[in-house]
mmCIF file of C-alpha atoms and ligand atoms in Angstrom:
data_model
loop_
_atom_site.group_PDB
_atom_site.id
_atom_site.type_symbol
_atom_site.label_atom_id
_atom_site.label_comp_id
_atom_site.label_asym_id
_atom_site.label_seq_id
_atom_site.Cartn_x
_atom_site.Cartn_y
_atom_site.Cartn_z
ATOM 1 C CA MET I 17 -0.066 -0.006 0.024
ATOM 2 C CA SER I 18 1.378 3.526 -0.683
ATOM 3 C CA THR I 19 1.064 5.997 1.972
ATOM 4 C CA THR I 20 2.683 9.438 2.584
ATOM 5 C CA LEU I 21 4.209 8.501 5.981
ATOM 6 C CA ALA I 22 5.760 11.411 8.168
ATOM 7 C CA SER I 23 9.005 9.649 8.941
ATOM 8 C CA ARG I 24 10.650 6.353 8.993
ATOM 9 C CA ALA I 25 13.448 6.390 11.575
ATOM 10 C CA SER I 26 16.033 3.622 11.764
ATOM 11 C CA SER I 27 16.163 2.054 15.222
ATOM 12 C CA THR I 28 18.727 -0.522 16.224
ATOM 13 C CA ALA I 29 20.271 -2.776 13.355
ATOM 14 C CA SER I 30 18.176 -5.740 14.671
ATOM 15 C CA ARG I 31 14.959 -4.164 14.549
ATOM 16 C CA PRO I 32 12.863 -2.976 11.572
ATOM 17 C CA PRO I 33 12.694 0.815 11.078
ATOM 18 C CA VAL I 34 10.056 2.492 13.068
ATOM 19 C CA THR I 35 7.139 4.071 11.077
ATOM 20 C CA THR I 36 5.479 6.973 12.284
ATOM 21 C CA VAL I 37 1.739 7.379 11.389
ATOM 22 C CA ARG I 38 0.014 10.930 11.610
ATOM 23 C CA VAL I 39 -3.509 10.300 12.939
ATOM 24 C CA ALA I 40 -6.276 12.809 12.543
ATOM 25 C CA LEU I 41 -8.923 11.879 15.090
ATOM 26 C CA ALA I 42 -12.448 13.090 14.543
ATOM 27 C CA GLY I 43 -14.493 12.978 17.837
ATOM 28 C CA CYS I 44 -13.139 12.626 21.374
ATOM 29 C CA GLY I 45 -16.112 11.221 23.062
ATOM 30 C CA THR I 46 -16.543 7.735 24.509
ATOM 31 C CA VAL I 47 -14.819 5.840 21.628
ATOM 32 C CA GLY I 48 -12.247 8.760 20.386
ATOM 33 C CA GLY I 49 -11.414 9.424 23.941
ATOM 34 C CA ALA I 50 -10.738 5.612 24.603
ATOM 35 C CA LEU I 51 -8.499 5.491 21.552
ATOM 36 C CA LEU I 52 -6.551 8.326 22.794
ATOM 37 C CA ASP I 53 -5.889 6.525 26.186
ATOM 38 C CA LEU I 54 -5.096 3.287 24.366
ATOM 39 C CA LEU I 55 -2.599 5.003 22.213
ATOM 40 C CA ALA I 56 -0.981 6.718 25.137
ATOM 41 C CA ARG I 57 -0.809 3.644 27.286
ATOM 42 C CA HIS I 58 0.587 1.108 24.601
ATOM 43 C CA ALA I 59 2.758 3.545 22.831
ATOM 44 C CA ASP I 60 5.891 1.608 23.776
ATOM 45 C CA ASP I 61 4.501 -1.657 22.950
ATOM 46 C CA LEU I 62 3.176 -0.589 19.553
ATOM 47 C CA THR I 63 6.776 0.518 18.830
ATOM 48 C CA ARG I 64 8.448 -2.563 20.135
ATOM 49 C CA ARG I 65 5.983 -5.329 18.687
ATOM 50 C CA HIS I 66 4.688 -3.406 15.587
ATOM 51 C CA ALA I 67 7.494 -0.940 14.670
ATOM 52 C CA LEU I 68 4.769 1.791 14.749
ATOM 53 C CA ARG I 69 4.533 5.182 16.336
ATOM 54 C CA PHE I 70 1.079 6.769 16.212
ATOM 55 C CA HIS I 71 1.241 10.773 16.436
ATOM 56 C CA VAL I 72 -2.173 12.276 16.943
ATOM 57 C CA VAL I 73 -1.900 15.699 14.685
ATOM 58 C CA ARG I 74 -5.492 16.863 14.948
ATOM 59 C CA ILE I 75 -8.697 16.286 16.954
ATOM 60 C CA LEU I 76 -12.110 17.332 15.540
ATOM 61 C CA ALA I 77 -14.915 18.039 18.381
ATOM 62 C CA ARG I 78 -18.225 19.916 18.279
ATOM 63 C CA ASP I 79 -17.681 22.045 21.328
ATOM 64 C CA ALA I 80 -13.919 23.304 21.981
ATOM 65 C CA SER I 81 -14.867 24.594 25.237
ATOM 66 C CA ARG I 82 -16.005 21.326 26.727
ATOM 67 C CA PRO I 83 -14.135 19.849 29.719
ATOM 68 C CA ARG I 84 -11.944 16.861 28.438
ATOM 69 C CA SER I 85 -9.948 14.178 29.814
ATOM 70 C CA THR I 86 -6.206 14.710 29.975
ATOM 71 C CA ALA I 87 -5.678 12.324 27.140
ATOM 72 C CA VAL I 88 -7.147 15.224 24.903
ATOM 73 C CA GLU I 89 -4.301 17.503 24.004
ATOM 74 C CA ARG I 90 -6.289 20.941 23.893
ATOM 75 C CA ALA I 91 -3.974 22.529 21.511
ATOM 76 C CA LEU I 92 -4.758 19.746 18.980
ATOM 77 C CA LEU I 93 -8.633 20.420 19.165
ATOM 78 C CA THR I 94 -10.547 22.138 16.162
ATOM 79 C CA THR I 95 -14.273 22.619 15.494
ATOM 80 C CA SER I 96 -13.554 23.196 11.823
ATOM 81 C CA VAL I 97 -14.033 20.248 9.544
ATOM 82 C CA ALA I 98 -12.091 22.219 6.718
ATOM 83 C CA GLU I 99 -8.916 22.743 9.062
ATOM 84 C CA PHE I 100 -9.339 19.166 10.213
ATOM 85 C CA LEU I 101 -9.147 17.948 6.644
ATOM 86 C CA ASP I 102 -6.509 20.496 5.658
ATOM 87 C CA THR I 103 -4.138 19.017 8.396
ATOM 88 C CA PRO I 104 -1.565 16.684 6.788
ATOM 89 C CA ALA I 105 -2.190 13.044 7.860
ATOM 90 C CA ASP I 106 -2.041 9.550 6.934
ATOM 91 C CA VAL I 107 -5.109 8.308 8.349
ATOM 92 C CA VAL I 108 -8.318 9.842 9.615
ATOM 93 C CA VAL I 109 -10.119 8.061 12.269
ATOM 94 C CA GLU I 110 -13.673 8.708 12.344
ATOM 95 C CA ALA I 111 -15.577 8.449 15.597
ATOM 96 C CA ILE I 112 -18.081 11.249 15.704
ATOM 97 C CA GLY I 113 -21.105 9.149 14.487
ATOM 98 C CA GLY I 114 -24.105 10.554 12.357
ATOM 99 C CA SER I 115 -24.222 10.840 8.647
ATOM 100 C CA CYS I 116 -23.656 14.280 7.380
ATOM 101 C CA THR I 117 -20.356 15.553 8.644
ATOM 102 C CA ALA I 118 -19.179 11.909 8.797
ATOM 103 C CA ASP I 119 -19.824 11.494 5.139
ATOM 104 C CA VAL I 120 -17.703 14.597 4.309
ATOM 105 C CA LEU I 121 -15.005 13.583 6.294
ATOM 106 C CA ALA I 122 -14.965 10.056 5.023
ATOM 107 C CA ARG I 123 -14.850 11.120 1.370
ATOM 108 C CA GLY I 124 -12.531 14.000 2.072
ATOM 109 C CA ALA I 125 -10.278 11.767 3.684
ATOM 110 C CA LEU I 126 -10.264 9.108 1.020
ATOM 111 C CA ALA I 127 -10.074 11.465 -1.800
ATOM 112 C CA HIS I 128 -7.149 13.229 -0.171
ATOM 113 C CA GLY I 129 -5.206 9.649 -0.389
ATOM 114 C CA ARG I 130 -5.591 9.026 3.339
ATOM 115 C CA ALA I 131 -6.813 5.916 4.959
ATOM 116 C CA LEU I 132 -10.135 5.767 6.936
ATOM 117 C CA VAL I 133 -10.708 3.981 9.939
ATOM 118 C CA THR I 134 -14.491 4.336 11.216
ATOM 119 C CA ALA I 135 -16.647 2.921 13.913
ATOM 120 C CA ASN I 136 -19.849 4.400 12.164
ATOM 121 C CA LYS I 137 -22.331 1.573 10.980
ATOM 122 C CA ALA I 138 -25.053 4.047 10.120
ATOM 123 C CA LEU I 139 -22.697 5.845 7.640
ATOM 124 C CA LEU I 140 -21.410 2.522 6.203
ATOM 125 C CA ARG I 141 -25.051 1.126 5.751
ATOM 126 C CA THR I 142 -25.688 3.754 3.233
ATOM 127 C CA GLN I 143 -22.411 4.864 1.959
ATOM 128 C CA GLY I 144 -20.079 1.634 2.464
ATOM 129 C CA PRO I 145 -19.858 0.317 -1.306
ATOM 130 C CA ALA I 146 -19.226 4.100 -2.549
ATOM 131 C CA LEU I 147 -16.457 4.714 0.394
ATOM 132 C CA ALA I 148 -15.001 1.100 -0.606
ATOM 133 C CA ALA I 149 -14.815 2.022 -4.134
ATOM 134 C CA PHE I 150 -11.939 4.524 -3.174
ATOM 135 C CA GLY I 151 -9.858 1.336 -2.652
ATOM 136 C CA PRO I 152 -8.650 -0.768 0.184
ATOM 137 C CA ARG I 153 -7.874 2.034 2.613
ATOM 138 C CA LEU I 154 -11.242 1.790 4.377
ATOM 139 C CA ARG I 155 -11.453 -0.257 7.636
ATOM 140 C CA PHE I 156 -14.304 -0.539 9.986
ATOM 141 C CA GLU I 157 -13.665 -3.247 12.428
ATOM 142 C CA ALA I 158 -15.195 -1.335 15.152
ATOM 143 C CA ALA I 159 -18.463 -0.668 13.406
ATOM 144 C CA VAL I 160 -19.796 -4.252 14.131
ATOM 145 C CA GLY I 161 -19.302 -6.188 17.311
ATOM 146 C CA GLY I 162 -17.056 -3.689 19.334
ATOM 147 C CA GLY I 163 -14.205 -5.810 20.304
ATOM 148 C CA VAL I 164 -15.411 -9.001 18.653
ATOM 149 C CA PRO I 165 -13.200 -9.273 15.335
ATOM 150 C CA ILE I 166 -16.017 -10.422 13.092
ATOM 151 C CA VAL I 167 -15.332 -7.915 10.356
ATOM 152 C CA ARG I 168 -11.814 -9.557 9.726
ATOM 153 C CA LEU I 169 -13.153 -12.848 10.310
ATOM 154 C CA LEU I 170 -15.723 -12.550 7.367
ATOM 155 C CA ARG I 171 -13.539 -10.807 5.175
ATOM 156 C CA GLU I 172 -10.308 -12.610 5.592
ATOM 157 C CA GLY I 173 -10.524 -15.896 7.638
ATOM 158 C CA LEU I 174 -13.758 -17.123 5.980
ATOM 159 C CA ALA I 175 -13.304 -15.555 2.572
ATOM 160 C CA GLY I 176 -14.124 -18.223 0.010
ATOM 161 C CA GLN I 177 -15.731 -20.452 2.343
ATOM 162 C CA GLY I 178 -19.318 -20.390 1.413
ATOM 163 C CA VAL I 179 -20.701 -18.499 4.473
ATOM 164 C CA HIS I 180 -24.454 -18.992 4.489
ATOM 165 C CA ARG I 181 -25.815 -17.853 7.814
ATOM 166 C CA VAL I 182 -25.152 -15.147 10.345
ATOM 167 C CA ARG I 183 -27.069 -15.199 13.463
ATOM 168 C CA ALA I 184 -26.282 -12.865 16.182
ATOM 169 C CA VAL I 185 -26.898 -10.587 19.394
ATOM 170 C CA LEU I 186 -25.465 -7.507 17.829
ATOM 171 C CA ASN I 187 -26.550 -4.552 20.185
ATOM 172 C CA GLY I 188 -24.849 -4.117 23.393
ATOM 173 C CA THR I 189 -26.967 -1.396 24.632
ATOM 174 C CA THR I 190 -30.464 -3.342 24.488
ATOM 175 C CA ASN I 191 -28.535 -6.576 25.685
ATOM 176 C CA TYR I 192 -27.239 -4.431 28.554
ATOM 177 C CA ILE I 193 -30.703 -3.209 29.465
ATOM 178 C CA LEU I 194 -32.078 -6.759 29.267
ATOM 179 C CA SER I 195 -29.597 -8.035 31.457
ATOM 180 C CA ARG I 196 -30.009 -5.471 34.209
ATOM 181 C CA ILE I 197 -33.744 -6.178 34.020
ATOM 182 C CA GLU I 198 -33.103 -9.916 34.537
ATOM 183 C CA ARG I 199 -31.342 -8.799 37.621
ATOM 184 C CA GLY I 200 -33.978 -6.907 38.965
ATOM 185 C CA ASP I 201 -33.707 -3.303 37.580
ATOM 186 C CA PRO I 202 -36.901 -1.623 36.151
ATOM 187 C CA TYR I 203 -36.483 -0.602 32.517
ATOM 188 C CA ALA I 204 -35.945 3.206 33.245
ATOM 189 C CA ALA I 205 -33.230 2.313 35.604
ATOM 190 C CA ALA I 206 -31.559 -0.060 33.259
ATOM 191 C CA LEU I 207 -31.630 2.461 30.383
ATOM 192 C CA ALA I 208 -30.199 5.068 32.589
ATOM 193 C CA ALA I 209 -27.316 2.899 33.656
ATOM 194 C CA ALA I 210 -26.728 1.988 29.956
ATOM 195 C CA GLN I 211 -26.445 5.713 29.100
ATOM 196 C CA ARG I 212 -24.042 6.353 32.076
ATOM 197 C CA ALA I 213 -21.823 3.439 30.899
ATOM 198 C CA GLY I 214 -21.269 5.047 27.622
ATOM 199 C CA PHE I 215 -23.311 2.312 25.589
ATOM 200 C CA ALA I 216 -26.455 3.974 24.906
ATOM 201 C CA GLU I 217 -26.618 7.512 23.163
ATOM 202 C CA ALA I 218 -28.558 10.531 24.555
ATOM 203 C CA ASP I 219 -31.233 9.357 22.027
ATOM 204 C CA PRO I 220 -31.188 5.645 22.313
ATOM 205 C CA SER I 221 -34.177 5.026 19.800
ATOM 206 C CA ARG I 222 -31.843 3.507 17.216
ATOM 207 C CA ASP I 223 -30.769 0.933 19.757
ATOM 208 C CA LEU I 224 -34.171 0.203 21.099
ATOM 209 C CA GLN I 225 -36.134 -0.069 17.833
ATOM 210 C CA GLY I 226 -33.550 -2.400 16.287
ATOM 211 C CA VAL I 227 -32.108 0.004 13.837
ATOM 212 C CA ASP I 228 -28.490 -0.208 14.955
ATOM 213 C CA ALA I 229 -28.720 -4.091 14.977
ATOM 214 C CA ALA I 230 -30.189 -3.758 11.459
ATOM 215 C CA ASP I 231 -27.408 -1.550 10.239
ATOM 216 C CA LYS I 232 -24.757 -3.864 11.561
ATOM 217 C CA LEU I 233 -26.503 -7.122 10.207
ATOM 218 C CA ALA I 234 -26.728 -5.260 6.715
ATOM 219 C CA LEU I 235 -22.773 -4.758 6.961
ATOM 220 C CA LEU I 236 -22.382 -8.377 7.894
ATOM 221 C CA ALA I 237 -24.491 -9.551 4.935
ATOM 222 C CA TRP I 238 -22.241 -7.282 2.664
ATOM 223 C CA LEU I 239 -19.074 -8.864 3.992
ATOM 224 C CA ALA I 240 -20.592 -12.438 4.089
ATOM 225 C CA PHE I 241 -22.713 -12.461 0.846
ATOM 226 C CA GLY I 242 -21.795 -9.295 -1.066
ATOM 227 C CA ALA I 243 -25.222 -8.087 -0.532
ATOM 228 C CA ASP I 244 -25.472 -4.126 -1.052
ATOM 229 C CA PRO I 245 -26.006 -2.716 2.261
ATOM 230 C CA SER I 246 -27.761 0.366 1.046
ATOM 231 C CA THR I 247 -30.538 -1.688 -0.575
ATOM 232 C CA LEU I 248 -30.740 -4.855 1.619
ATOM 233 C CA GLU I 249 -34.189 -4.989 3.260
ATOM 234 C CA VAL I 250 -33.753 -5.825 6.892
ATOM 235 C CA VAL I 251 -37.217 -6.518 8.375
ATOM 236 C CA THR I 252 -36.748 -4.854 12.023
ATOM 237 C CA GLU I 253 -38.575 -5.012 15.064
ATOM 238 C CA GLY I 254 -37.091 -3.568 18.383
ATOM 239 C CA LEU I 255 -37.761 -4.407 21.993
ATOM 240 C CA PRO I 256 -41.493 -5.022 22.940
ATOM 241 C CA ARG I 257 -43.121 -1.975 24.446
ATOM 242 C CA ASP I 258 -43.501 -3.533 27.806
ATOM 243 C CA VAL I 259 -39.999 -4.961 28.137
ATOM 244 C CA ASP I 260 -40.193 -5.444 31.914
ATOM 245 C CA ALA I 261 -43.144 -7.866 31.532
ATOM 246 C CA ALA I 262 -41.613 -9.470 28.533
ATOM 247 C CA VAL I 263 -38.474 -10.098 30.476
ATOM 248 C CA ARG I 264 -40.278 -11.568 33.657
ATOM 249 C CA GLY I 265 -42.566 -13.738 31.329
ATOM 250 C CA ALA I 266 -39.446 -15.080 29.558
ATOM 251 C CA ALA I 267 -37.821 -15.918 32.849
ATOM 252 C CA ARG I 268 -41.080 -17.815 34.043
ATOM 253 C CA SER I 269 -40.782 -20.059 31.039
ATOM 254 C CA GLY I 270 -37.078 -20.854 31.507
ATOM 255 C CA ARG I 271 -35.996 -18.506 28.637
ATOM 256 C CA ARG I 272 -34.204 -15.300 27.943
ATOM 257 C CA LEU I 273 -35.222 -12.511 25.720
ATOM 258 C CA ARG I 274 -32.659 -11.458 23.442
ATOM 259 C CA LEU I 275 -32.707 -9.146 20.302
ATOM 260 C CA VAL I 276 -31.715 -11.427 17.484
ATOM 261 C CA ALA I 277 -30.335 -10.445 14.131
ATOM 262 C CA THR I 278 -30.180 -13.196 11.383
ATOM 263 C CA ALA I 279 -29.339 -13.059 7.676
ATOM 264 C CA GLU I 280 -29.136 -15.815 5.284
ATOM 265 C CA ARG I 281 -28.255 -16.570 1.803
ATOM 266 C CA ALA I 282 -31.129 -18.474 0.054
ATOM 267 C CA ALA I 283 -31.877 -19.286 -3.508
ATOM 268 C CA ARG I 284 -34.142 -16.431 -4.057
ATOM 269 C CA GLY I 285 -31.375 -13.797 -2.428
ATOM 270 C CA VAL I 286 -30.383 -12.804 1.090
ATOM 271 C CA THR I 287 -33.066 -12.492 3.700
ATOM 272 C CA ALA I 288 -32.260 -10.561 6.934
ATOM 273 C CA HIS I 289 -34.357 -9.606 10.055
ATOM 274 C CA VAL I 290 -34.083 -8.409 13.623
ATOM 275 C CA SER I 291 -36.419 -9.117 16.075
ATOM 276 C CA PRO I 292 -36.870 -9.979 19.880
ATOM 277 C CA ALA I 293 -36.694 -13.708 20.375
ATOM 278 C CA LEU I 294 -37.285 -16.158 23.467
ATOM 279 C CA LEU I 295 -34.144 -18.282 23.516
ATOM 280 C CA HIS I 296 -33.674 -21.485 25.529
ATOM 281 C CA LEU I 297 -30.819 -21.194 28.195
ATOM 282 C CA ASP I 298 -28.417 -23.573 25.988
ATOM 283 C CA ASP I 299 -28.735 -21.264 23.062
ATOM 284 C CA PRO I 300 -25.229 -19.660 22.643
ATOM 285 C CA LEU I 301 -26.982 -16.352 21.942
ATOM 286 C CA ALA I 302 -28.667 -16.490 25.313
ATOM 287 C CA ALA I 303 -25.198 -16.411 26.867
ATOM 288 C CA ALA I 304 -24.815 -12.817 25.845
ATOM 289 C CA VAL I 305 -24.469 -10.773 29.046
ATOM 290 C CA ASP I 306 -24.682 -6.966 29.540
ATOM 291 C CA GLU I 307 -22.861 -5.276 26.718
ATOM 292 C CA GLU I 308 -21.800 -8.441 25.190
ATOM 293 C CA ASN I 309 -22.228 -9.448 21.637
ATOM 294 C CA VAL I 310 -22.567 -13.208 20.378
ATOM 295 C CA ILE I 311 -22.216 -13.819 16.747
ATOM 296 C CA GLN I 312 -22.453 -17.333 15.033
ATOM 297 C CA VAL I 313 -21.420 -17.537 11.497
ATOM 298 C CA THR I 314 -22.159 -20.980 9.510
ATOM 299 C CA SER I 315 -20.257 -21.816 6.395
ATOM 300 C CA ALA I 316 -19.997 -25.089 4.182
ATOM 301 C CA SER I 317 -16.434 -25.777 5.240
ATOM 302 C CA SER I 318 -16.055 -24.513 8.871
ATOM 303 C CA GLY I 319 -19.578 -25.416 10.181
ATOM 304 C CA THR I 320 -20.723 -22.942 12.984
ATOM 305 C CA LEU I 321 -18.307 -20.610 14.515
ATOM 306 C CA THR I 322 -19.260 -18.900 17.522
ATOM 307 C CA LEU I 323 -17.675 -15.468 18.812
ATOM 308 C CA ARG I 324 -18.663 -13.853 22.067
ATOM 309 C CA GLY I 325 -17.165 -10.632 23.719
ATOM 310 C CA ARG I 326 -17.675 -6.944 24.511
ATOM 311 C CA GLY I 327 -19.889 -5.517 21.595
ATOM 312 C CA ALA I 328 -19.992 -1.830 22.951
ATOM 313 C CA GLY I 329 -18.001 0.525 25.223
ATOM 314 C CA GLY I 330 -15.212 2.790 24.670
ATOM 315 C CA ALA I 331 -12.319 0.463 25.444
ATOM 316 C CA ALA I 332 -13.625 -2.616 23.353
ATOM 317 C CA THR I 333 -14.358 -0.341 20.493
ATOM 318 C CA ALA I 334 -11.223 1.604 20.649
ATOM 319 C CA ALA I 335 -9.330 -1.529 20.607
ATOM 320 C CA ALA I 336 -11.109 -2.416 17.249
ATOM 321 C CA LEU I 337 -9.900 0.857 15.875
ATOM 322 C CA LEU I 338 -6.361 0.293 16.996
ATOM 323 C CA ALA I 339 -6.500 -3.265 15.331
ATOM 324 C CA ASP I 340 -7.401 -1.634 12.096
ATOM 325 C CA LEU I 341 -4.560 1.023 12.496
ATOM 326 C CA ILE I 342 -2.065 -1.497 13.144
ATOM 327 C CA HIS I 343 -3.351 -3.756 10.292
ATOM 328 C CA LEU I 344 -3.165 -0.760 7.886
ATOM 329 C CA PHE I 345 0.562 0.455 8.823
ATOM 330 C CA GLN I 346 2.357 -2.241 10.192
ATOM 331 C CA PRO I 347 5.490 -2.782 8.011
ATOM 332 C CA GLY I 348 5.307 -6.007 5.773
ATOM 333 C CA THR I 349 1.484 -6.251 6.148
ATOM 334 C CA HIS I 350 1.026 -5.224 2.283
HETATM 335 N N1 NAP A 419 -20.185 3.987 22.488
HETATM 336 C C1 NAP A 419 -20.058 2.749 21.874
HETATM 337 O O1 NAP A 419 -20.023 1.779 22.743
HETATM 338 C C2 NAP A 419 -19.762 2.417 20.556
HETATM 339 C C3 NAP A 419 -19.559 1.055 20.083
HETATM 340 C C4 NAP A 419 -19.439 0.882 18.651
HETATM 341 C C5 NAP A 419 -19.581 1.803 17.784
HETATM 342 N N2 NAP A 419 -19.554 3.196 18.240
HETATM 343 C C6 NAP A 419 -19.711 4.225 17.317
HETATM 344 O O2 NAP A 419 -18.773 5.180 17.403
HETATM 345 C C7 NAP A 419 -18.871 6.457 17.124
HETATM 346 C C8 NAP A 419 -18.749 7.477 18.147
HETATM 347 O O3 NAP A 419 -19.647 7.209 19.308
HETATM 348 P P1 NAP A 419 -19.352 7.723 20.816
HETATM 349 O O4 NAP A 419 -20.125 6.814 21.679
HETATM 350 O O5 NAP A 419 -17.977 7.789 21.037
HETATM 351 O O6 NAP A 419 -19.998 9.017 20.692
HETATM 352 P P2 NAP A 419 -19.861 10.233 21.678
HETATM 353 O O7 NAP A 419 -19.458 9.911 22.975
HETATM 354 O O8 NAP A 419 -21.208 11.067 21.471
HETATM 355 O O9 NAP A 419 -18.698 11.153 21.102
HETATM 356 C C9 NAP A 419 -18.820 11.797 19.824
HETATM 357 C C10 NAP A 419 -17.653 12.676 19.414
HETATM 358 O O10 NAP A 419 -17.786 13.349 18.245
HETATM 359 C C11 NAP A 419 -17.888 14.826 18.320
HETATM 360 N N3 NAP A 419 -18.857 15.069 17.297
HETATM 361 C C12 NAP A 419 -20.079 14.651 17.049
HETATM 362 N N4 NAP A 419 -20.749 15.299 16.179
HETATM 363 C C13 NAP A 419 -19.715 16.122 15.660
HETATM 364 C C14 NAP A 419 -19.685 17.099 14.588
HETATM 365 N N5 NAP A 419 -20.915 17.396 13.710
HETATM 366 N N6 NAP A 419 -18.596 17.825 14.288
HETATM 367 C C15 NAP A 419 -17.507 17.770 14.921
HETATM 368 N N7 NAP A 419 -17.450 16.870 16.025
HETATM 369 C C16 NAP A 419 -18.587 15.973 16.318
HETATM 370 C C17 NAP A 419 -18.297 15.193 19.684
HETATM 371 O O11 NAP A 419 -17.682 16.438 19.966
HETATM 372 P P3 NAP A 419 -18.028 17.015 21.591
HETATM 373 O O12 NAP A 419 -17.157 16.263 22.444
HETATM 374 O O13 NAP A 419 -17.657 18.361 21.357
HETATM 375 O O14 NAP A 419 -19.466 16.786 21.659
HETATM 376 C C18 NAP A 419 -17.586 13.937 20.524
HETATM 377 O O15 NAP A 419 -16.283 14.362 20.678
HETATM 378 C C19 NAP A 419 -20.474 6.446 16.637
HETATM 379 O O16 NAP A 419 -20.447 6.093 15.092
HETATM 380 C C20 NAP A 419 -20.953 5.034 17.159
HETATM 381 O O17 NAP A 419 -22.108 4.498 16.544
HETATM 382 C C21 NAP A 419 -19.714 3.556 19.573
#
């Protein structure tokens, strides 16, 4: 891959030269802030193990006056998208969410020849194929599954293996809420706890109505079956209106309520749906607790693989962003 890297400094004779990568970070909230923490904490390890030094050169936010953690260097902050995009960088990490500004950033970054790493499933659902057309510098491990590396598994590990089914719990926020209700919290308290923990947005309707899970499922169907996520119909139903009663009813019948997303390749095309389901306790998807995701992928050659891990939260999502950064720039990867 050809990138304009800031510098390549030789280290000792026995080690590969260290590559410095200039990172422009859009968003320093739950996910962007956690990425800054990770980059600072693991700087030595990244240099030693991967011969990489990430240098954050600009940070985009909405409100420059807002109090920030010490990981955010205030001198790097800007609220101007133009100034952000004019800053020389090797990669733009997009962690602002939403569609309008994120789309401008994504196209601006790729058109300027930069790599783009994004956590934004809503953007990718509508613009993924158009952005991918810029070339292989688009990465989005963080957009689905949080810390569960499902994007790489479908893109690489299972490429060419005839995946025909993906079945998953993909929304950490609703799963966290359901788990808290199972432990005795009323719905309102469970939602407030999800918001305090940084899983749920101030407006959590996309999570609760199943739209976030549908966006993620469409991206998995894109990776697994080549389905266009912007036109794929995902039949979507969110959590039931009286979710407290539904969780209690499930427990009485020895089951668990989970928001389940399923996509399958059938003779007539790809079918996809998201809906609440009452699962037997021995169903691997019923094991998703709190913000966890569980993803099952069935292919002709490998049978059914099951992945389970943290599907939301700053640390898990930032780790996925960092994995993409390492993969893009680690010497010898391309
Ligand atoms: N939170 C999770 O668990 C999670 C998991 C997986 C994926 N994601 C995805 O990660 C992305 C970020 O989520 P988050 O939870 O980190 O959100 P967040 O905490 O609300 O942070 C958003 C950040 O982006 C900035 N921002 C938002 N809109 C902007 C705009 N129009 N112009 C400039 N800056 C803007 C905000 O600036 P201010 O600080 O000035 O407000 C803030 O720093 C989203 O795409 C989300 O879907 C999140």
